[in-house]
Amino acid sequence: MVESTQGLPLEIRLSAYLDGQLPQTEVDEIDAILAEDDDARVVFEKLKLGSEFGARAFDRMLQDPIPLDLVRTIKDVGKSENEAPKSGFAAIPVSAAAPRRPPAFWPKALAASLVIFIAGGAAGYLVSEQQDAAEAPLQIAAARTWLDDIADYHRIYSRQTRHLVEVPASEQEHIAEWLSASTGVTFTPPDLSDKNLTFQGARLLVAGGKPTAQLLYRDAENEIFAICFLKSDPVEGTTALTESMRNDIGLISWQKGNASFVVVGPSADPDLERIAEAVSASI
């Protein structure tokens, strides 16, 4: 329960009512007001709509993918949780229970609630104005890129055992000739043994509507990594590495000359960026 809202503006009282923070005596009073006052009902519906709008937005935010850097940080912390902090900062103690708010609380709460009320009303207006159009929604999906295709392929082939590759690593010279001719990109399969990766072989894919090479590597933990590339509009030099993620798959891409490259692997692997840097410098 919060402090009594008696004497406060109706919007504040309705907001507390909506949140279930009123004593029963005031709940009964608000019920009576809503039953008799049309204007009060309009205000209440706007507040309710704004609250629902915010809740849906928050739910969508929680469904966004976790950034690669955060995933790797969590994994690194898990590996070193028994080590003493290196930053030199002492742990921050948990604070005691928060003291009772001073009397100045209500003016601040009033200002905040009015802002929320206005925002909620505006959201409700926009939603209601578009309600008819929502009955026949036009869904515009984000355009797929070749990286989306690569992620789909990797999710399938990385689970294969006997049929992981189309041509085995023992035919490395043939792989270079075959995929160079097929993609229009001249290359030599990089040696990544210093990154604890063993070359397994290759496949020819179609990504973004173009023939695409896929070189597959395996690490000591049996995780599969891939280097994929296709011919693209030429650029001068080499572009910066760009990270992205498709669920549990991490991708680090760049362009070099007339080709686009990407290194693919588990999104939680802290070495993925270093592998991409090594590939970018050698392929």
CSV table of C-alpha atoms in Angstrom, one decimal:
chain,number,residue,atom,x,y,z
A,1,MET,CA,0.0,0.0,0.0
A,2,VAL,CA,1.1,3.6,-0.6
A,3,GLU,CA,0.2,6.7,1.2
A,4,SER,CA,-3.3,8.0,0.8
A,5,THR,CA,-4.1,9.7,-2.5
A,6,GLN,CA,-6.9,11.7,-0.9
A,7,GLY,CA,-6.8,15.3,-2.2
A,8,LEU,CA,-4.5,14.5,-5.1
A,9,PRO,CA,-5.5,15.0,-8.8
A,10,LEU,CA,-7.7,12.4,-10.3
A,11,GLU,CA,-5.0,11.2,-12.7
A,12,ILE,CA,-2.7,10.3,-9.8
A,13,ARG,CA,-5.5,8.5,-7.9
A,14,LEU,CA,-6.5,6.5,-11.1
A,15,SER,CA,-2.9,5.6,-11.8
A,16,ALA,CA,-2.5,4.2,-8.2
A,17,TYR,CA,-5.9,2.5,-8.6
A,18,LEU,CA,-4.7,0.9,-11.9
A,19,ASP,CA,-1.5,-0.4,-10.2
A,20,GLY,CA,-3.5,-1.9,-7.3
A,21,GLN,CA,-1.8,0.4,-4.7
A,22,LEU,CA,-4.8,1.9,-2.9
A,23,PRO,CA,-6.4,0.9,0.4
A,24,GLN,CA,-9.8,-0.8,0.0
A,25,THR,CA,-11.6,2.3,1.2
A,26,GLU,CA,-10.2,4.3,-1.7
A,27,VAL,CA,-10.7,1.5,-4.2
A,28,ASP,CA,-14.4,1.5,-3.3
A,29,GLU,CA,-14.4,5.3,-3.8
A,30,ILE,CA,-12.8,5.1,-7.2
A,31,ASP,CA,-15.2,2.3,-8.2
A,32,ALA,CA,-18.1,4.7,-7.4
A,33,ILE,CA,-16.5,7.6,-9.4
A,34,LEU,CA,-15.9,5.4,-12.5
A,35,ALA,CA,-19.5,4.2,-12.3
A,36,GLU,CA,-20.9,7.7,-12.3
A,37,ASP,CA,-18.4,10.0,-14.1
A,38,ASP,CA,-18.0,9.6,-17.9
A,39,ASP,CA,-14.9,11.9,-17.9
A,40,ALA,CA,-13.2,9.9,-15.2
A,41,ARG,CA,-13.8,6.7,-17.3
A,42,VAL,CA,-12.2,8.4,-20.3
A,43,VAL,CA,-9.1,9.3,-18.3
A,44,PHE,CA,-8.9,5.8,-16.8
A,45,GLU,CA,-9.1,4.1,-20.2
A,46,LYS,CA,-6.3,6.3,-21.5
A,47,LEU,CA,-4.1,5.4,-18.5
A,48,LYS,CA,-4.9,1.8,-18.9
A,49,LEU,CA,-4.1,1.8,-22.6
A,50,GLY,CA,-0.8,3.6,-22.0
A,51,SER,CA,0.1,1.1,-19.4
A,52,GLU,CA,-0.6,-1.9,-21.7
A,53,PHE,CA,1.3,-0.2,-24.5
A,54,GLY,CA,4.4,0.2,-22.3
A,55,ALA,CA,4.2,-3.4,-21.1
A,56,ARG,CA,4.1,-4.7,-24.6
A,57,ALA,CA,7.1,-2.5,-25.6
A,58,PHE,CA,9.0,-3.8,-22.6
A,59,ASP,CA,8.2,-7.4,-23.5
A,60,ARG,CA,9.5,-6.8,-27.0
A,61,MET,CA,12.7,-5.3,-25.6
A,62,LEU,CA,13.3,-8.5,-23.5
A,63,GLN,CA,13.1,-10.6,-26.7
A,64,ASP,CA,15.9,-8.7,-28.4
A,65,PRO,CA,19.0,-10.8,-28.9
A,66,ILE,CA,21.8,-10.4,-26.4
A,67,PRO,CA,24.8,-8.5,-27.8
A,68,LEU,CA,27.9,-10.6,-28.6
A,69,ASP,CA,30.1,-8.6,-26.2
A,70,LEU,CA,27.8,-9.2,-23.3
A,71,VAL,CA,27.5,-13.0,-24.0
A,72,ARG,CA,31.3,-13.3,-24.1
A,73,THR,CA,31.7,-11.2,-21.0
A,74,ILE,CA,29.3,-13.5,-19.1
A,75,LYS,CA,31.2,-16.5,-20.3
A,76,ASP,CA,34.6,-15.1,-19.3
A,77,VAL,CA,33.2,-14.2,-15.9
A,78,GLY,CA,31.9,-17.7,-15.5
A,79,LYS,CA,35.4,-19.1,-16.2
A,80,SER,CA,37.1,-16.8,-13.7
A,81,GLU,CA,34.5,-16.5,-11.0
A,82,ASN,CA,36.9,-17.8,-8.3
A,83,GLU,CA,39.5,-15.2,-9.1
A,84,ALA,CA,40.0,-12.0,-7.1
A,85,PRO,CA,38.8,-8.9,-8.8
A,86,LYS,CA,41.5,-7.3,-11.0
A,87,SER,CA,40.2,-3.8,-11.0
A,88,GLY,CA,41.1,-3.2,-7.4
A,89,PHE,CA,37.6,-2.1,-6.5
A,90,ALA,CA,36.0,-3.6,-3.4
A,91,ALA,CA,32.6,-5.3,-3.6
A,92,ILE,CA,29.8,-2.9,-3.0
A,93,PRO,CA,27.7,-4.0,0.0
A,94,VAL,CA,24.0,-4.5,-0.3
A,95,SER,CA,22.3,-1.4,1.0
A,96,ALA,CA,19.8,-1.5,3.9
A,97,ALA,CA,16.1,-1.1,3.3
A,98,ALA,CA,15.2,2.2,1.7
A,99,PRO,CA,14.0,4.8,4.2
A,100,ARG,CA,10.5,6.1,4.1
A,101,ARG,CA,10.1,8.8,1.4
A,102,PRO,CA,10.1,12.3,2.7
A,103,PRO,CA,7.0,14.5,2.4
A,104,ALA,CA,8.3,16.0,-0.8
A,105,PHE,CA,7.5,12.6,-2.5
A,106,TRP,CA,4.0,13.6,-3.6
A,107,PRO,CA,5.0,16.7,-5.7
A,108,LYS,CA,7.6,14.6,-7.5
A,109,ALA,CA,5.2,11.7,-8.0
A,110,LEU,CA,2.6,14.2,-9.3
A,111,ALA,CA,4.9,15.6,-11.9
A,112,ALA,CA,6.0,12.1,-13.0
A,113,SER,CA,2.5,10.8,-13.2
A,114,LEU,CA,1.3,13.7,-15.3
A,115,VAL,CA,4.1,12.9,-17.8
A,116,ILE,CA,3.1,9.3,-17.8
A,117,PHE,CA,-0.5,10.2,-18.3
A,118,ILE,CA,0.2,12.5,-21.2
A,119,ALA,CA,2.5,9.9,-22.8
A,120,GLY,CA,-0.1,7.2,-22.3
A,121,GLY,CA,-2.8,9.3,-23.8
A,122,ALA,CA,-0.8,10.1,-26.8
A,123,ALA,CA,0.0,6.4,-27.3
A,124,GLY,CA,-3.6,5.5,-26.9
A,125,TYR,CA,-4.6,8.1,-29.5
A,126,LEU,CA,-2.1,6.8,-32.0
A,127,VAL,CA,-3.2,3.2,-31.4
A,128,SER,CA,-6.9,4.0,-31.7
A,129,GLU,CA,-6.3,6.1,-34.9
A,130,GLN,CA,-4.6,3.1,-36.5
A,131,GLN,CA,-7.0,0.4,-35.2
A,132,ASP,CA,-8.9,0.2,-38.5
A,133,ALA,CA,-5.7,-0.2,-40.5
A,134,ALA,CA,-4.4,-2.8,-38.1
A,135,GLU,CA,-7.3,-5.1,-39.1
A,136,ALA,CA,-5.5,-5.6,-42.4
A,137,PRO,CA,-1.8,-5.0,-41.4
A,138,LEU,CA,0.9,-4.6,-44.0
A,139,GLN,CA,3.9,-6.5,-42.5
A,140,ILE,CA,7.2,-5.3,-43.8
A,141,ALA,CA,9.9,-7.8,-43.0
A,142,ALA,CA,13.5,-6.7,-42.8
A,143,ALA,CA,15.3,-7.7,-46.0
A,144,ARG,CA,17.3,-10.9,-45.8
A,145,THR,CA,21.0,-10.6,-46.5
A,146,TRP,CA,23.6,-13.2,-47.5
A,147,LEU,CA,24.5,-13.4,-43.8
A,148,ASP,CA,21.1,-14.7,-42.9
A,149,ASP,CA,21.5,-17.5,-45.5
A,150,ILE,CA,25.0,-18.3,-44.1
A,151,ALA,CA,23.6,-18.5,-40.5
A,152,ASP,CA,20.9,-20.9,-41.7
A,153,TYR,CA,23.5,-23.1,-43.5
A,154,HIS,CA,25.8,-23.1,-40.5
A,155,ARG,CA,23.1,-24.1,-38.1
A,156,ILE,CA,22.4,-27.2,-40.3
A,157,TYR,CA,25.9,-28.3,-41.4
A,158,SER,CA,27.6,-27.7,-38.0
A,159,ARG,CA,25.5,-30.5,-36.6
A,160,GLN,CA,26.6,-33.0,-39.2
A,161,THR,CA,29.3,-35.6,-38.5
A,162,ARG,CA,29.9,-37.9,-41.5
A,163,HIS,CA,28.6,-35.3,-44.0
A,164,LEU,CA,30.1,-32.2,-42.5
A,165,VAL,CA,31.9,-31.3,-45.7
A,166,GLU,CA,31.4,-31.8,-49.4
A,167,VAL,CA,35.1,-32.1,-50.2
A,168,PRO,CA,37.6,-33.2,-47.5
A,169,ALA,CA,40.6,-31.2,-46.3
A,170,SER,CA,42.9,-33.8,-47.9
A,171,GLU,CA,42.0,-32.3,-51.3
A,172,GLN,CA,43.0,-28.8,-50.3
A,173,GLU,CA,44.5,-28.0,-53.7
A,174,HIS,CA,41.3,-29.1,-55.5
A,175,ILE,CA,39.2,-27.0,-53.0
A,176,ALA,CA,41.1,-23.8,-53.8
A,177,GLU,CA,40.8,-24.4,-57.6
A,178,TRP,CA,37.1,-25.5,-57.4
A,179,LEU,CA,35.8,-22.7,-55.2
A,180,SER,CA,37.9,-20.0,-56.8
A,181,ALA,CA,36.4,-20.9,-60.2
A,182,SER,CA,32.9,-21.2,-58.8
A,183,THR,CA,32.9,-18.0,-56.8
A,184,GLY,CA,35.3,-15.8,-58.8
A,185,VAL,CA,37.3,-15.2,-55.6
A,186,THR,CA,40.9,-16.3,-55.5
A,187,PHE,CA,42.0,-17.7,-52.1
A,188,THR,CA,44.1,-20.2,-50.2
A,189,PRO,CA,42.4,-21.9,-47.2
A,190,PRO,CA,44.0,-20.3,-44.1
A,191,ASP,CA,46.0,-22.3,-41.6
A,192,LEU,CA,44.4,-21.7,-38.3
A,193,SER,CA,46.2,-24.3,-36.2
A,194,ASP,CA,47.6,-21.5,-34.0
A,195,LYS,CA,44.0,-20.8,-33.1
A,196,ASN,CA,43.4,-24.5,-32.3
A,197,LEU,CA,41.3,-24.9,-35.4
A,198,THR,CA,41.7,-27.9,-37.8
A,199,PHE,CA,40.6,-27.6,-41.4
A,200,GLN,CA,37.9,-30.1,-42.2
A,201,GLY,CA,37.1,-29.4,-45.8
A,202,ALA,CA,34.7,-27.3,-47.9
A,203,ARG,CA,31.3,-26.9,-49.4
A,204,LEU,CA,29.7,-24.7,-52.2
A,205,LEU,CA,26.6,-22.8,-51.1
A,206,VAL,CA,24.2,-20.3,-52.5
A,207,ALA,CA,23.9,-17.1,-50.3
A,208,GLY,CA,22.2,-13.9,-51.4
A,209,GLY,CA,21.6,-15.5,-54.8
A,210,LYS,CA,25.4,-16.0,-55.4
A,211,PRO,CA,27.7,-19.0,-55.4
A,212,THR,CA,29.4,-18.9,-52.0
A,213,ALA,CA,32.4,-20.8,-50.6
A,214,GLN,CA,32.3,-22.4,-47.1
A,215,LEU,CA,35.5,-23.6,-45.4
A,216,LEU,CA,34.9,-25.6,-42.3
A,217,TYR,CA,37.1,-25.9,-39.2
A,218,ARG,CA,36.8,-27.8,-35.9
A,219,ASP,CA,38.2,-26.9,-32.5
A,220,ALA,CA,39.4,-29.1,-29.6
A,221,GLU,CA,35.9,-28.9,-28.1
A,222,ASN,CA,34.3,-30.2,-31.3
A,223,GLU,CA,32.8,-26.8,-32.1
A,224,ILE,CA,32.5,-26.0,-35.8
A,225,PHE,CA,33.7,-22.7,-37.3
A,226,ALA,CA,33.3,-21.6,-40.9
A,227,ILE,CA,34.8,-19.0,-43.3
A,228,CYS,CA,32.4,-18.1,-46.0
A,229,PHE,CA,32.9,-15.7,-49.0
A,230,LEU,CA,31.3,-14.6,-52.2
A,231,LYS,CA,32.1,-12.1,-55.0
A,232,SER,CA,30.8,-8.6,-54.4
A,233,ASP,CA,31.2,-5.0,-55.6
A,234,PRO,CA,34.9,-4.0,-55.2
A,235,VAL,CA,36.1,-1.8,-52.4
A,236,GLU,CA,39.5,-0.2,-51.8
A,237,GLY,CA,41.6,-2.1,-49.2
A,238,THR,CA,39.8,-4.0,-46.4
A,239,THR,CA,36.8,-2.7,-44.5
A,240,ALA,CA,36.4,-2.9,-40.7
A,241,LEU,CA,35.2,-6.1,-39.1
A,242,THR,CA,31.4,-6.0,-38.2
A,243,GLU,CA,29.8,-8.2,-35.6
A,244,SER,CA,26.3,-9.5,-35.8
A,245,MET,CA,24.4,-12.4,-34.3
A,246,ARG,CA,21.6,-14.8,-35.3
A,247,ASN,CA,20.4,-16.4,-32.1
A,248,ASP,CA,23.3,-18.6,-30.9
A,249,ILE,CA,25.4,-18.0,-34.0
A,250,GLY,CA,28.0,-15.2,-34.2
A,251,LEU,CA,29.1,-13.7,-37.4
A,252,ILE,CA,32.0,-11.3,-38.1
A,253,SER,CA,32.0,-9.9,-41.6
A,254,TRP,CA,34.1,-7.6,-43.7
A,255,GLN,CA,34.9,-6.8,-47.4
A,256,LYS,CA,38.3,-7.0,-49.1
A,257,GLY,CA,38.8,-6.2,-52.8
A,258,ASN,CA,36.1,-7.8,-54.8
A,259,ALA,CA,34.8,-10.2,-52.1
A,260,SER,CA,32.7,-10.2,-49.0
A,261,PHE,CA,33.9,-12.5,-46.1
A,262,VAL,CA,32.4,-13.7,-42.9
A,263,VAL,CA,33.7,-15.9,-40.0
A,264,VAL,CA,30.9,-17.9,-38.3
A,265,GLY,CA,30.9,-19.7,-35.0
A,266,PRO,CA,29.2,-20.0,-31.6
A,267,SER,CA,28.2,-16.6,-30.5
A,268,ALA,CA,29.5,-17.2,-27.0
A,269,ASP,CA,33.0,-18.0,-28.1
A,270,PRO,CA,35.4,-15.3,-26.8
A,271,ASP,CA,38.0,-16.1,-29.5
A,272,LEU,CA,35.6,-15.5,-32.5
A,273,GLU,CA,36.9,-12.0,-33.1
A,274,ARG,CA,40.5,-13.0,-32.9
A,275,ILE,CA,39.9,-15.8,-35.4
A,276,ALA,CA,38.2,-13.3,-37.8
A,277,GLU,CA,41.2,-10.9,-37.4
A,278,ALA,CA,43.6,-13.8,-38.3
A,279,VAL,CA,41.5,-14.8,-41.3
A,280,SER,CA,41.2,-11.2,-42.6
A,281,ALA,CA,44.9,-10.8,-42.5
A,282,SER,CA,45.7,-14.1,-44.3
A,283,ILE,CA,43.0,-15.0,-46.8
